Amino acid sequence: MKVTASKFDIAKISAECLVCGVWEGDGRNLPKGVDGLTDGAILRFLKKKEKFGKLYEGIVFTVSPKKHKTLEKIVLFGLGKKEKLEPVYLRQFAAAVSKSQTKGAKSLSLYLPKEVKASENAELVVVGFSSGIFDPGHRKTGEESKSKVKVESLEILTEEDLKKVKEGAEKGLIISETMDRVREVVNLPANVCTPEYMVKFAKKIAAENKLKIEVFSEKQVNDMGMGIMASVAKGSEEDLYFVVMRYLGGGSSAKTLALVGKGITFDSGGISIKPGDNMEWMKMDMAGAAACLGAMEVIAKLKPKINVVCAVPLTENLPSGKASKPGDVVKGLSGKTVEIINTDAEGRLVLSDALTYVQNKFKPDYIVDVATLTGAAIVALGNWASAILGRPQNFIDEVIKTGVESGERYWQLPLYAEYRDQLKSYIADIANVSSVRGGGTETGGKFLEEFVGKKTAWAHLDICATAWEEQEGPYASKGATGIPLVTLVNLALSLSQK
Ligand code: BES
Ligand code: ZN
Ligand code: MN
């Protein structure tokens, strides 16, 4: 897809479809010449439906014959109430635009009311627009061609600085390309997307973007002393891999950001096996790893002055005669021992050793771990925000702010000392699940905190609820969302400015 920016001039539009974003109840405020192309049909409609313009509400008008050289359709698309527009809604608005009314048009022009500052929002608009076109159904036999009406160009119409708009749009395109790649791999079934497949995915990203990569085998992971990580892989026929990728953009005096992603290619729960309902969903338990690897690709393309290391443990969590059992005690790289009370709390196990490894080896200034860690995050927040936990507070605030500006929401949960008490084990240093009900996301975070040095800024993103869309909606297709790729990229950029 190509994205351009131009001043609004109805005669100069060369697209098939013009989309005008409208505020709720304020639809008549259209740019010059638009209504005329429909012989007044738009204004007649808005007279009857004055409140038109709710978020994601759209209507298509046909351009009267011979009125315009290229335009065939004009679409009004609701932005909701002016004072309620947040970055997340703008991104989803753009996704809804490309996902709905515009289907079939190869070229589009998009006009947004002046209050939506195009120079500040072009990136978000392009990311959203591109994500709305994403097609997860490519594995349906014979349907490949059906869904492939490709949007070839998007023109953003604006009165603002075109150079700035173009820059934002270009960055948005770079992110979008990787976002598609991330969503593809998260959607892949676990019989295709094995730990080994993820290694290939990571190697491809590294090779294409000239990133350093190391791949440790299961034997190496064991030999290095990462026994907590290795314990998760014991039940699987597939080998575990631990991938470490590096971007060196800042030189030796620059800060280092570590991204640590949970890469469970299928989570059956292990011996503490999950109920069958919705278990197929657990192929997405590597969404954290995929987003971290994707972030490395975008960071390599945008070249911020910072060093970034990405570490992803990749394995399945399956039951077998060789699998870890409830009550097993394992020891990790930090020297700490863990009593595995529940083999289904495997994400924190693989992450604990990955966290220790990156700290020992790279002494990062900041760590962000990304994981589909707890169903409790869905209970707490529904599908509308990722949970964030960590410290110090100013770092958490920065991640939240960056995320919100990227159209990805976070809600902070606490790490009170009491949650640590819930993780006491009578036999080992820590238990992998809480002894009492409640606070599942918090105890997950608290477990990870045990493996993060007190002085390191650290954020844990529990993306359980946000990485996966359960149903087809106005702005998203069922399946992987790509969240929190944009947050990770923009965080690396903003930390590089410090
Ligand atoms: N991968 C799951 C969490 C999950 C749940 C992801 C739903 C996506 C959708 C994780 O490994 C898990 O099983 N967590 C347990 C933790 C519990 C045993 C403490 C959970 O949430 O039940
Ligand atoms: Zn899991
Ligand atoms: Mn699990």
Short mmCIF file of C-alpha atoms and ligand atoms in Angstrom, two decimals:
data_model
loop_
_atom_site.label_atom_id
_atom_site.label_comp_id
_atom_site.label_asym_id
_atom_site.label_seq_id
_atom_site.Cartn_x
_atom_site.Cartn_y
_atom_site.Cartn_z
CA MET A 1 0.00 0.00 0.00
CA LYS A 2 1.16 3.50 -0.85
CA VAL A 3 0.31 6.47 1.38
CA THR A 4 0.41 10.09 0.24
CA ALA A 5 -0.66 13.41 1.74
CA SER A 6 -2.25 16.35 -0.09
CA LYS A 7 -4.23 19.50 0.52
CA PHE A 8 -7.97 19.06 0.15
CA ASP A 9 -9.12 19.93 -3.36
CA ILE A 10 -12.06 17.90 -4.58
CA ALA A 11 -11.13 18.34 -8.24
CA LYS A 12 -7.65 16.96 -7.68
CA ILE A 13 -8.66 13.75 -5.94
CA SER A 14 -7.69 10.76 -8.04
CA ALA A 15 -9.08 7.98 -5.85
CA GLU A 16 -12.15 5.80 -6.33
CA CYS A 17 -13.49 6.42 -2.87
CA LEU A 18 -13.49 9.46 -0.59
CA VAL A 19 -13.98 8.86 3.12
CA CYS A 20 -14.93 11.83 5.27
CA GLY A 21 -14.59 11.45 9.03
CA VAL A 22 -17.48 13.26 10.77
CA TRP A 23 -18.17 14.18 14.36
CA GLU A 24 -21.35 12.88 15.87
CA GLY A 25 -24.19 15.31 15.14
CA ASP A 26 -21.90 17.54 13.11
CA GLY A 27 -21.96 15.81 9.75
CA ARG A 28 -22.92 18.86 7.74
CA ASN A 29 -19.53 20.41 8.28
CA LEU A 30 -18.18 18.76 5.14
CA PRO A 31 -15.40 20.14 2.98
CA LYS A 32 -16.25 22.08 -0.14
CA GLY A 33 -17.78 20.27 -3.07
CA VAL A 34 -18.47 16.94 -1.40
CA ASP A 35 -22.25 17.18 -1.14
CA GLY A 36 -22.47 18.49 -4.70
CA LEU A 37 -21.02 15.25 -6.06
CA THR A 38 -24.05 13.41 -4.70
CA ASP A 39 -26.52 16.02 -5.95
CA GLY A 40 -27.40 16.93 -2.39
CA ALA A 41 -28.07 13.36 -1.21
CA ILE A 42 -25.65 13.70 1.71
CA LEU A 43 -27.27 16.82 3.14
CA ARG A 44 -30.74 15.39 2.64
CA PHE A 45 -29.69 12.33 4.60
CA LEU A 46 -28.10 14.36 7.42
CA LYS A 47 -31.23 16.46 7.70
CA LYS A 48 -33.19 13.30 8.49
CA LYS A 49 -30.47 11.79 10.65
CA GLU A 50 -28.95 14.72 12.49
CA LYS A 51 -27.22 12.56 15.10
CA PHE A 52 -25.27 10.56 12.54
CA GLY A 53 -21.58 10.08 13.30
CA LYS A 54 -21.34 7.67 16.20
CA LEU A 55 -17.94 6.01 16.34
CA TYR A 56 -17.61 3.37 13.55
CA GLU A 57 -20.99 4.31 12.04
CA GLY A 58 -20.72 4.61 8.28
CA ILE A 59 -22.85 5.29 5.22
CA VAL A 60 -22.01 5.05 1.54
CA PHE A 61 -23.17 7.52 -1.13
CA THR A 62 -22.78 7.01 -4.84
CA VAL A 63 -21.21 9.82 -6.81
CA SER A 64 -23.62 11.02 -9.48
CA PRO A 65 -22.58 10.06 -13.02
CA LYS A 66 -19.98 12.26 -14.70
CA LYS A 67 -19.59 14.53 -11.66
CA HIS A 68 -16.02 13.46 -10.93
CA LYS A 69 -13.25 11.97 -13.00
CA THR A 70 -12.38 9.16 -10.59
CA LEU A 71 -14.60 9.20 -7.50
CA GLU A 72 -17.29 6.54 -7.43
CA LYS A 73 -18.22 6.52 -3.77
CA ILE A 74 -18.28 8.94 -0.87
CA VAL A 75 -18.37 7.43 2.58
CA LEU A 76 -19.23 9.31 5.75
CA PHE A 77 -17.69 7.65 8.73
CA GLY A 78 -18.38 8.50 12.36
CA LEU A 79 -15.65 9.62 14.74
CA GLY A 80 -18.01 9.90 17.71
CA LYS A 81 -18.08 12.94 19.98
CA LYS A 82 -15.22 15.39 19.55
CA GLU A 83 -14.34 15.53 23.23
CA LYS A 84 -14.34 11.72 23.53
CA LEU A 85 -11.87 10.90 20.78
CA GLU A 86 -8.81 9.09 22.16
CA PRO A 87 -5.86 7.72 20.18
CA VAL A 88 -7.19 4.18 20.59
CA TYR A 89 -10.49 5.21 18.98
CA LEU A 90 -8.80 7.04 16.14
CA ARG A 91 -6.70 3.97 15.36
CA GLN A 92 -9.79 1.77 15.48
CA PHE A 93 -11.78 4.29 13.44
CA ALA A 94 -9.17 4.01 10.69
CA ALA A 95 -9.32 0.22 10.94
CA ALA A 96 -13.10 0.27 10.74
CA VAL A 97 -12.91 2.50 7.65
CA SER A 98 -10.71 0.09 5.74
CA LYS A 99 -12.53 -2.96 7.05
CA SER A 100 -16.05 -1.94 6.07
CA GLN A 101 -17.50 0.49 3.61
CA THR A 102 -14.45 0.80 1.48
CA LYS A 103 -14.15 -2.86 0.53
CA GLY A 104 -13.70 -3.08 -3.18
CA ALA A 105 -12.04 0.29 -3.67
CA LYS A 106 -8.40 0.09 -4.66
CA SER A 107 -7.66 3.73 -3.94
CA LEU A 108 -8.94 5.88 -1.13
CA SER A 109 -8.75 9.48 -0.02
CA LEU A 110 -9.36 10.18 3.64
CA TYR A 111 -10.48 13.52 4.97
CA LEU A 112 -10.43 14.11 8.73
CA PRO A 113 -11.89 17.18 10.46
CA LYS A 114 -9.24 19.72 11.41
CA GLU A 115 -9.49 18.94 15.15
CA VAL A 116 -7.85 15.58 14.39
CA LYS A 117 -4.33 16.89 13.90
CA ALA A 118 -3.12 14.93 10.89
CA SER A 119 0.51 15.86 11.48
CA GLU A 120 0.40 14.24 14.92
CA ASN A 121 -1.86 11.33 14.03
CA ALA A 122 -0.82 10.13 10.59
CA GLU A 123 1.12 7.21 12.06
CA LEU A 124 -1.85 6.04 14.09
CA VAL A 125 -4.23 6.44 11.16
CA VAL A 126 -2.02 4.40 8.86
CA VAL A 127 -1.44 1.68 11.48
CA GLY A 128 -5.19 1.44 12.05
CA PHE A 129 -6.11 1.59 8.39
CA SER A 130 -3.63 -1.10 7.48
CA SER A 131 -4.73 -3.36 10.32
CA GLY A 132 -8.33 -3.19 9.11
CA ILE A 133 -7.34 -4.73 5.78
CA PHE A 134 -5.47 -7.63 7.38
CA ASP A 135 -6.98 -10.93 6.30
CA PRO A 136 -6.57 -13.87 8.68
CA GLY A 137 -8.54 -16.24 6.45
CA HIS A 138 -5.81 -17.10 4.03
CA ARG A 139 -5.80 -20.76 5.02
CA LYS A 140 -9.26 -21.36 3.62
CA THR A 141 -8.88 -23.45 0.48
CA GLY A 142 -10.01 -21.76 -2.67
CA GLU A 143 -10.82 -18.47 -1.01
CA GLU A 144 -7.45 -16.84 -1.51
CA SER A 145 -8.51 -14.65 -4.37
CA LYS A 146 -11.92 -13.77 -2.93
CA SER A 147 -10.70 -11.67 -0.07
CA LYS A 148 -7.83 -10.12 -1.92
CA VAL A 149 -9.25 -6.81 -3.11
CA LYS A 150 -6.09 -4.97 -2.23
CA VAL A 151 -6.18 -1.32 -1.29
CA GLU A 152 -3.30 0.07 -3.28
CA SER A 153 -3.23 3.65 -2.12
CA LEU A 154 -4.38 5.87 0.71
CA GLU A 155 -4.27 9.64 0.37
CA ILE A 156 -4.56 11.68 3.56
CA LEU A 157 -6.25 15.02 2.87
CA THR A 158 -5.16 17.74 5.26
CA GLU A 159 -4.51 21.43 5.64
CA GLU A 160 -1.47 20.72 7.81
CA ASP A 161 2.25 20.45 7.13
CA LEU A 162 2.36 17.77 4.44
CA LYS A 163 5.95 16.83 5.19
CA LYS A 164 5.09 15.95 8.78
CA VAL A 165 2.04 14.00 7.72
CA LYS A 166 4.10 12.03 5.20
CA GLU A 167 6.76 11.25 7.82
CA GLY A 168 4.15 9.94 10.24
CA ALA A 169 2.50 7.94 7.50
CA GLU A 170 5.79 6.37 6.45
CA LYS A 171 6.57 5.32 10.00
CA GLY A 172 3.05 3.93 10.23
CA LEU A 173 3.64 1.88 7.10
CA ILE A 174 6.86 0.41 8.46
CA ILE A 175 5.07 -0.58 11.66
CA SER A 176 2.11 -1.97 9.72
CA GLU A 177 4.21 -4.27 7.59
CA THR A 178 5.68 -5.90 10.68
CA MET A 179 2.35 -5.87 12.47
CA ASP A 180 0.90 -8.06 9.68
CA ARG A 181 3.82 -10.40 10.08
CA VAL A 182 3.31 -10.60 13.85
CA ARG A 183 -0.42 -11.23 13.50
CA GLU A 184 0.20 -13.92 10.88
CA VAL A 185 2.52 -15.87 13.10
CA VAL A 186 0.30 -15.55 16.19
CA ASN A 187 -2.66 -16.82 14.15
CA LEU A 188 -0.74 -19.84 12.90
CA PRO A 189 -1.90 -23.15 14.34
CA ALA A 190 0.46 -24.81 16.78
CA ASN A 191 1.10 -27.74 14.45
CA VAL A 192 2.75 -25.26 12.10
CA CYS A 193 4.05 -22.67 14.53
CA THR A 194 6.28 -24.85 16.69
CA PRO A 195 9.23 -23.57 18.73
CA GLU A 196 11.42 -24.46 15.76
CA TYR A 197 9.19 -22.45 13.42
CA MET A 198 9.51 -19.46 15.76
CA VAL A 199 13.29 -19.81 15.60
CA LYS A 200 13.06 -19.60 11.81
CA PHE A 201 10.78 -16.56 12.16
CA ALA A 202 13.33 -14.89 14.44
CA LYS A 203 16.26 -15.80 12.18
CA LYS A 204 14.49 -14.33 9.19
CA ILE A 205 13.89 -11.06 11.02
CA ALA A 206 17.52 -10.99 12.16
CA ALA A 207 18.90 -11.71 8.69
CA GLU A 208 16.69 -9.20 6.90
CA ASN A 209 17.47 -6.45 9.37
CA LYS A 210 21.10 -7.22 10.15
CA LEU A 211 20.46 -7.99 13.81
CA LYS A 212 22.66 -10.19 15.94
CA ILE A 213 21.00 -13.42 16.97
CA GLU A 214 21.91 -16.33 19.21
CA VAL A 215 19.81 -19.47 19.48
CA PHE A 216 20.33 -21.71 22.50
CA SER A 217 19.16 -25.31 22.33
CA GLU A 218 17.34 -27.13 25.12
CA LYS A 219 20.59 -28.84 26.09
CA GLN A 220 22.42 -25.51 26.23
CA VAL A 221 19.63 -23.99 28.32
CA ASN A 222 19.98 -26.88 30.77
CA ASP A 223 23.79 -26.69 30.77
CA MET A 224 23.65 -22.94 31.44
CA GLY A 225 21.56 -23.61 34.53
CA MET A 226 18.19 -22.33 33.35
CA GLY A 227 16.38 -25.22 34.98
CA ILE A 228 13.14 -23.34 35.61
CA MET A 229 12.78 -22.52 31.92
CA ALA A 230 13.73 -26.05 30.88
CA SER A 231 11.21 -27.64 33.24
CA VAL A 232 8.34 -26.36 31.08
CA ALA A 233 9.59 -28.15 27.96
CA LYS A 234 9.98 -31.59 29.51
CA GLY A 235 6.57 -32.90 28.46
CA SER A 236 6.86 -31.85 24.82
CA GLU A 237 8.28 -33.80 21.88
CA GLU A 238 9.43 -30.47 20.44
CA ASP A 239 12.74 -29.05 21.58
CA LEU A 240 12.86 -25.82 23.53
CA TYR A 241 14.82 -22.88 22.14
CA PHE A 242 15.93 -19.67 23.77
CA VAL A 243 16.47 -16.87 21.27
CA VAL A 244 18.43 -13.72 22.06
CA MET A 245 18.46 -10.93 19.49
CA ARG A 246 20.32 -7.64 19.68
CA TYR A 247 20.08 -4.22 18.12
CA LEU A 248 23.08 -2.03 18.81
CA GLY A 249 22.04 1.43 17.84
CA GLY A 250 23.43 3.50 20.63
CA GLY A 251 27.08 2.66 21.19
CA SER A 252 28.53 1.64 24.52
CA SER A 253 27.42 4.71 26.49
CA ALA A 254 23.77 4.47 25.45
CA LYS A 255 21.02 2.95 27.53
CA THR A 256 19.90 -0.64 27.03
CA LEU A 257 16.30 -1.76 26.84
CA ALA A 258 15.51 -5.46 27.24
CA LEU A 259 12.35 -6.96 25.74
CA VAL A 260 11.46 -10.36 27.14
CA GLY A 261 8.56 -12.18 25.49
CA LYS A 262 6.65 -15.31 26.47
CA GLY A 263 6.84 -17.79 23.63
CA ILE A 264 4.67 -20.79 24.49
CA THR A 265 3.63 -22.09 21.07
CA PHE A 266 0.89 -24.16 22.67
CA ASP A 267 -0.27 -24.12 26.28
CA SER A 268 -2.31 -27.19 27.21
CA GLY A 269 -1.62 -26.50 30.86
CA GLY A 270 0.68 -29.53 31.11
CA ILE A 271 -0.17 -32.10 33.80
CA SER A 272 -2.45 -29.44 35.36
CA ILE A 273 -4.31 -29.74 32.08
CA LYS A 274 -6.78 -27.10 30.98
CA PRO A 275 -10.45 -27.85 30.28
CA GLY A 276 -11.17 -28.53 26.61
CA ASP A 277 -13.37 -25.51 26.01
CA ASN A 278 -11.49 -22.91 23.99
CA MET A 279 -8.20 -24.74 24.37
CA GLU A 280 -7.51 -24.13 20.67
CA TRP A 281 -7.06 -20.51 21.67
CA MET A 282 -3.82 -21.47 23.43
CA LYS A 283 -1.91 -21.46 20.15
CA MET A 284 -1.63 -17.73 20.73
CA ASP A 285 0.42 -18.09 23.92
CA MET A 286 3.48 -16.91 22.02
CA ALA A 287 1.99 -13.49 21.23
CA GLY A 288 4.40 -11.79 23.62
CA ALA A 289 7.42 -13.30 21.91
CA ALA A 290 6.07 -12.45 18.45
CA ALA A 291 5.48 -8.80 19.41
CA CYS A 292 8.98 -8.48 20.91
CA LEU A 293 10.61 -9.98 17.80
CA GLY A 294 8.47 -7.74 15.60
CA ALA A 295 9.50 -4.71 17.64
CA MET A 296 13.14 -5.59 16.93
CA GLU A 297 12.44 -5.50 13.21
CA VAL A 298 10.77 -2.07 13.35
CA ILE A 299 13.46 -0.71 15.69
CA ALA A 300 16.15 -1.91 13.27
CA LYS A 301 14.37 -0.02 10.48
CA LEU A 302 13.80 3.20 12.42
CA LYS A 303 17.30 3.18 13.95
CA PRO A 304 16.90 4.96 17.31
CA LYS A 305 20.07 5.67 19.31
CA ILE A 306 19.60 3.00 21.93
CA ASN A 307 20.60 -0.62 22.45
CA VAL A 308 17.81 -3.16 22.55
CA VAL A 309 18.09 -6.82 23.46
CA CYS A 310 15.21 -9.21 22.93
CA ALA A 311 15.02 -12.57 24.69
CA VAL A 312 12.34 -15.15 23.96
CA PRO A 313 11.98 -18.62 25.43
CA LEU A 314 10.15 -20.84 22.93
CA THR A 315 8.50 -24.09 23.92
CA GLU A 316 5.23 -26.01 24.20
CA ASN A 317 3.56 -26.81 27.51
CA LEU A 318 2.27 -30.37 27.21
CA PRO A 319 1.60 -33.33 29.48
CA SER A 320 3.44 -36.64 29.07
CA GLY A 321 5.26 -39.22 31.13
CA LYS A 322 8.24 -36.92 31.08
CA ALA A 323 6.41 -33.71 31.96
CA SER A 324 6.92 -31.64 35.09
CA LYS A 325 4.50 -32.60 37.86
CA PRO A 326 2.78 -30.49 40.48
CA GLY A 327 5.06 -30.46 43.50
CA ASP A 328 8.29 -30.62 41.47
CA VAL A 329 10.99 -28.26 42.64
CA VAL A 330 13.30 -26.69 40.06
CA LYS A 331 16.26 -24.36 40.23
CA GLY A 332 17.04 -21.53 37.83
CA LEU A 333 19.92 -19.36 36.72
CA SER A 334 19.45 -16.99 39.66
CA GLY A 335 20.02 -19.88 42.07
CA LYS A 336 16.48 -19.58 43.38
CA THR A 337 14.26 -22.62 43.67
CA VAL A 338 10.62 -22.79 42.59
CA GLU A 339 7.94 -25.22 43.68
CA ILE A 340 5.72 -25.91 40.68
CA ILE A 341 2.30 -26.10 42.28
CA ASN A 342 0.47 -25.75 38.97
CA THR A 343 2.12 -26.63 35.66
CA ASP A 344 -0.32 -24.28 33.91
CA ALA A 345 1.47 -21.27 35.41
CA GLU A 346 4.28 -21.91 32.93
CA GLY A 347 4.72 -18.43 31.48
CA ARG A 348 6.30 -17.05 34.63
CA LEU A 349 8.59 -20.08 34.76
CA VAL A 350 10.10 -19.56 31.33
CA LEU A 351 10.24 -15.81 31.83
CA SER A 352 12.04 -15.99 35.20
CA ASP A 353 15.18 -17.52 33.70
CA ALA A 354 14.99 -15.28 30.62
CA LEU A 355 14.86 -12.25 32.94
CA THR A 356 17.85 -13.48 34.94
CA TYR A 357 19.76 -14.20 31.74
CA VAL A 358 19.33 -10.75 30.19
CA GLN A 359 20.26 -9.02 33.43
CA ASN A 360 23.40 -11.13 34.00
CA LYS A 361 24.52 -10.75 30.44
CA PHE A 362 23.46 -7.27 29.33
CA LYS A 363 22.78 -5.22 32.49
CA PRO A 364 19.78 -3.46 30.91
CA ASP A 365 18.60 -0.08 32.22
CA TYR A 366 15.01 -0.94 31.39
CA ILE A 367 13.19 -4.24 31.08
CA VAL A 368 9.78 -4.78 29.53
CA ASP A 369 8.39 -8.29 29.61
CA VAL A 370 5.39 -9.14 27.48
CA ALA A 371 3.23 -12.15 28.19
CA THR A 372 -0.20 -13.70 27.83
CA LEU A 373 0.24 -14.59 31.47
CA THR A 374 -3.05 -14.75 33.32
CA GLY A 375 -6.71 -15.26 32.54
CA ALA A 376 -7.25 -13.06 35.59
CA ALA A 377 -6.18 -10.06 33.50
CA ILE A 378 -9.26 -10.68 31.34
CA VAL A 379 -11.43 -10.94 34.45
CA ALA A 380 -10.02 -7.66 35.75
CA LEU A 381 -10.06 -5.54 32.60
CA GLY A 382 -12.16 -7.27 29.98
CA ASN A 383 -10.74 -6.93 26.50
CA TRP A 384 -10.15 -3.21 26.67
CA ALA A 385 -6.74 -2.78 28.26
CA SER A 386 -3.55 -4.69 28.93
CA ALA A 387 -2.52 -4.98 32.55
CA ILE A 388 0.76 -3.31 33.49
CA LEU A 389 2.73 -3.88 36.67
CA GLY A 390 6.24 -2.86 37.66
CA ARG A 391 8.41 -0.09 39.02
CA PRO A 392 9.55 2.63 39.52
CA GLN A 393 6.34 4.55 39.02
CA ASN A 394 7.79 7.11 36.61
CA PHE A 395 8.81 4.32 34.24
CA ILE A 396 5.37 2.72 34.42
CA ASP A 397 3.81 6.13 33.75
CA GLU A 398 6.01 6.52 30.70
CA VAL A 399 5.06 3.11 29.30
CA ILE A 400 1.37 3.83 29.87
CA LYS A 401 1.63 7.24 28.19
CA THR A 402 3.55 5.84 25.21
CA GLY A 403 1.04 3.02 24.93
CA VAL A 404 -2.01 5.25 25.05
CA GLU A 405 -0.50 7.56 22.42
CA SER A 406 0.12 4.48 20.28
CA GLY A 407 -3.54 3.49 20.49
CA GLU A 408 -2.89 0.65 22.97
CA ARG A 409 -4.32 0.97 26.48
CA TYR A 410 -2.82 -0.10 29.79
CA TRP A 411 -4.19 -0.21 33.29
CA GLN A 412 -1.85 -0.54 36.22
CA LEU A 413 -2.29 -3.19 38.90
CA PRO A 414 -0.39 -3.19 42.22
CA LEU A 415 2.58 -5.22 43.47
CA TYR A 416 1.82 -5.05 47.20
CA ALA A 417 4.09 -7.04 49.51
CA GLU A 418 1.08 -9.11 50.55
CA TYR A 419 1.00 -10.75 47.11
CA ARG A 420 4.47 -12.13 47.83
CA ASP A 421 3.11 -13.80 50.96
CA GLN A 422 0.61 -15.62 48.76
CA LEU A 423 3.53 -17.21 46.90
CA LYS A 424 5.23 -18.78 49.92
CA SER A 425 6.36 -22.38 49.53
CA TYR A 426 7.13 -24.62 52.50
CA ILE A 427 9.88 -26.35 50.55
CA ALA A 428 11.30 -23.92 47.97
CA ASP A 429 12.11 -20.19 47.74
CA ILE A 430 8.85 -19.44 45.97
CA ALA A 431 5.76 -21.20 44.64
CA ASN A 432 4.64 -20.61 41.07
CA VAL A 433 1.02 -19.92 42.01
CA SER A 434 -0.81 -18.26 44.84
CA SER A 435 -2.00 -20.28 47.81
CA VAL A 436 -5.23 -18.30 48.00
CA ARG A 437 -7.76 -17.18 45.42
CA GLY A 438 -7.72 -13.70 44.02
CA GLY A 439 -5.06 -11.39 42.66
CA GLY A 440 -4.00 -13.76 39.87
CA THR A 441 -2.46 -11.09 37.67
CA GLU A 442 -0.76 -9.45 40.64
CA THR A 443 0.78 -12.68 41.93
CA GLY A 444 1.96 -13.39 38.38
CA GLY A 445 3.71 -10.02 38.38
CA LYS A 446 5.00 -10.54 41.89
CA PHE A 447 6.56 -13.87 40.88
CA LEU A 448 8.41 -12.14 38.02
CA GLU A 449 9.51 -9.28 40.28
CA GLU A 450 11.41 -11.86 42.32
CA PHE A 451 13.75 -12.21 39.33
CA VAL A 452 14.27 -8.51 38.55
CA GLY A 453 17.03 -6.53 40.25
CA LYS A 454 15.75 -3.85 42.63
CA LYS A 455 17.45 -1.04 40.71
CA THR A 456 16.25 -1.94 37.23
CA ALA A 457 13.25 -0.15 35.78
CA TRP A 458 10.83 -2.92 34.87
CA ALA A 459 7.37 -3.20 33.37
CA HIS A 460 5.40 -6.40 33.01
CA LEU A 461 2.70 -6.27 30.33
CA ASP A 462 0.02 -8.92 30.73
CA ILE A 463 -1.54 -8.93 27.26
CA CYS A 464 -3.81 -11.90 27.83
CA ALA A 465 -6.94 -9.92 27.06
CA THR A 466 -5.68 -7.68 24.29
CA ALA A 467 -3.45 -9.83 22.09
CA TRP A 468 -6.40 -11.80 20.80
CA GLU A 469 -9.76 -10.72 19.44
CA GLU A 470 -12.39 -13.32 20.23
CA GLN A 471 -14.93 -12.14 17.69
CA GLU A 472 -15.11 -10.42 14.38
CA GLY A 473 -15.87 -6.76 15.10
CA PRO A 474 -16.23 -3.44 13.25
CA TYR A 475 -12.51 -2.71 13.38
CA ALA A 476 -10.87 -6.06 14.01
CA SER A 477 -10.98 -9.53 12.59
CA LYS A 478 -11.03 -12.53 14.88
CA GLY A 479 -7.58 -13.57 16.02
CA ALA A 480 -4.28 -11.88 16.72
CA THR A 481 -4.27 -8.10 17.16
CA GLY A 482 -0.54 -7.36 17.08
CA ILE A 483 -0.76 -5.60 20.45
CA PRO A 484 1.57 -4.35 22.01
CA LEU A 485 3.93 -3.95 19.04
CA VAL A 486 3.37 -0.22 18.59
CA THR A 487 3.93 0.48 22.29
CA LEU A 488 7.26 -1.39 22.27
CA VAL A 489 8.48 0.44 19.19
CA ASN A 490 7.52 3.89 20.44
CA LEU A 491 8.93 3.15 23.88
CA ALA A 492 12.31 2.34 22.36
CA LEU A 493 12.11 5.59 20.39
CA SER A 494 11.18 7.72 23.38
CA LEU A 495 13.77 6.10 25.69
CA SER A 496 16.42 6.79 23.05
CA GLN A 497 15.75 10.51 23.47
CA LYS A 498 16.78 10.45 27.13
N1 BES B 1 -1.52 -18.90 28.80
C1 BES B 1 -2.29 -18.87 29.97
C2 BES B 1 -3.09 -17.59 30.14
C3 BES B 1 -4.13 -17.30 29.12
C4 BES B 1 -5.46 -17.48 29.43
C5 BES B 1 -3.82 -16.75 27.90
C6 BES B 1 -6.45 -17.18 28.52
C7 BES B 1 -4.80 -16.45 26.98
C8 BES B 1 -6.12 -16.65 27.30
C9 BES B 1 -1.39 -19.02 31.19
O1 BES B 1 -0.27 -19.79 30.99
C10 BES B 1 -2.19 -19.69 32.24
O2 BES B 1 -2.57 -20.81 32.05
N2 BES B 1 -2.43 -18.99 33.34
C11 BES B 1 -3.15 -19.54 34.44
C12 BES B 1 -2.43 -19.17 35.70
C13 BES B 1 -2.92 -19.90 36.91
C14 BES B 1 -2.61 -21.37 36.80
C15 BES B 1 -2.26 -19.30 38.12
C16 BES B 1 -4.55 -18.95 34.43
O3 BES B 1 -4.73 -17.79 34.05
O4 BES B 1 -5.47 -19.67 34.76
ZN ZN B 2 0.41 -19.90 29.09
MN MN B 3 -0.71 -21.87 31.28
#
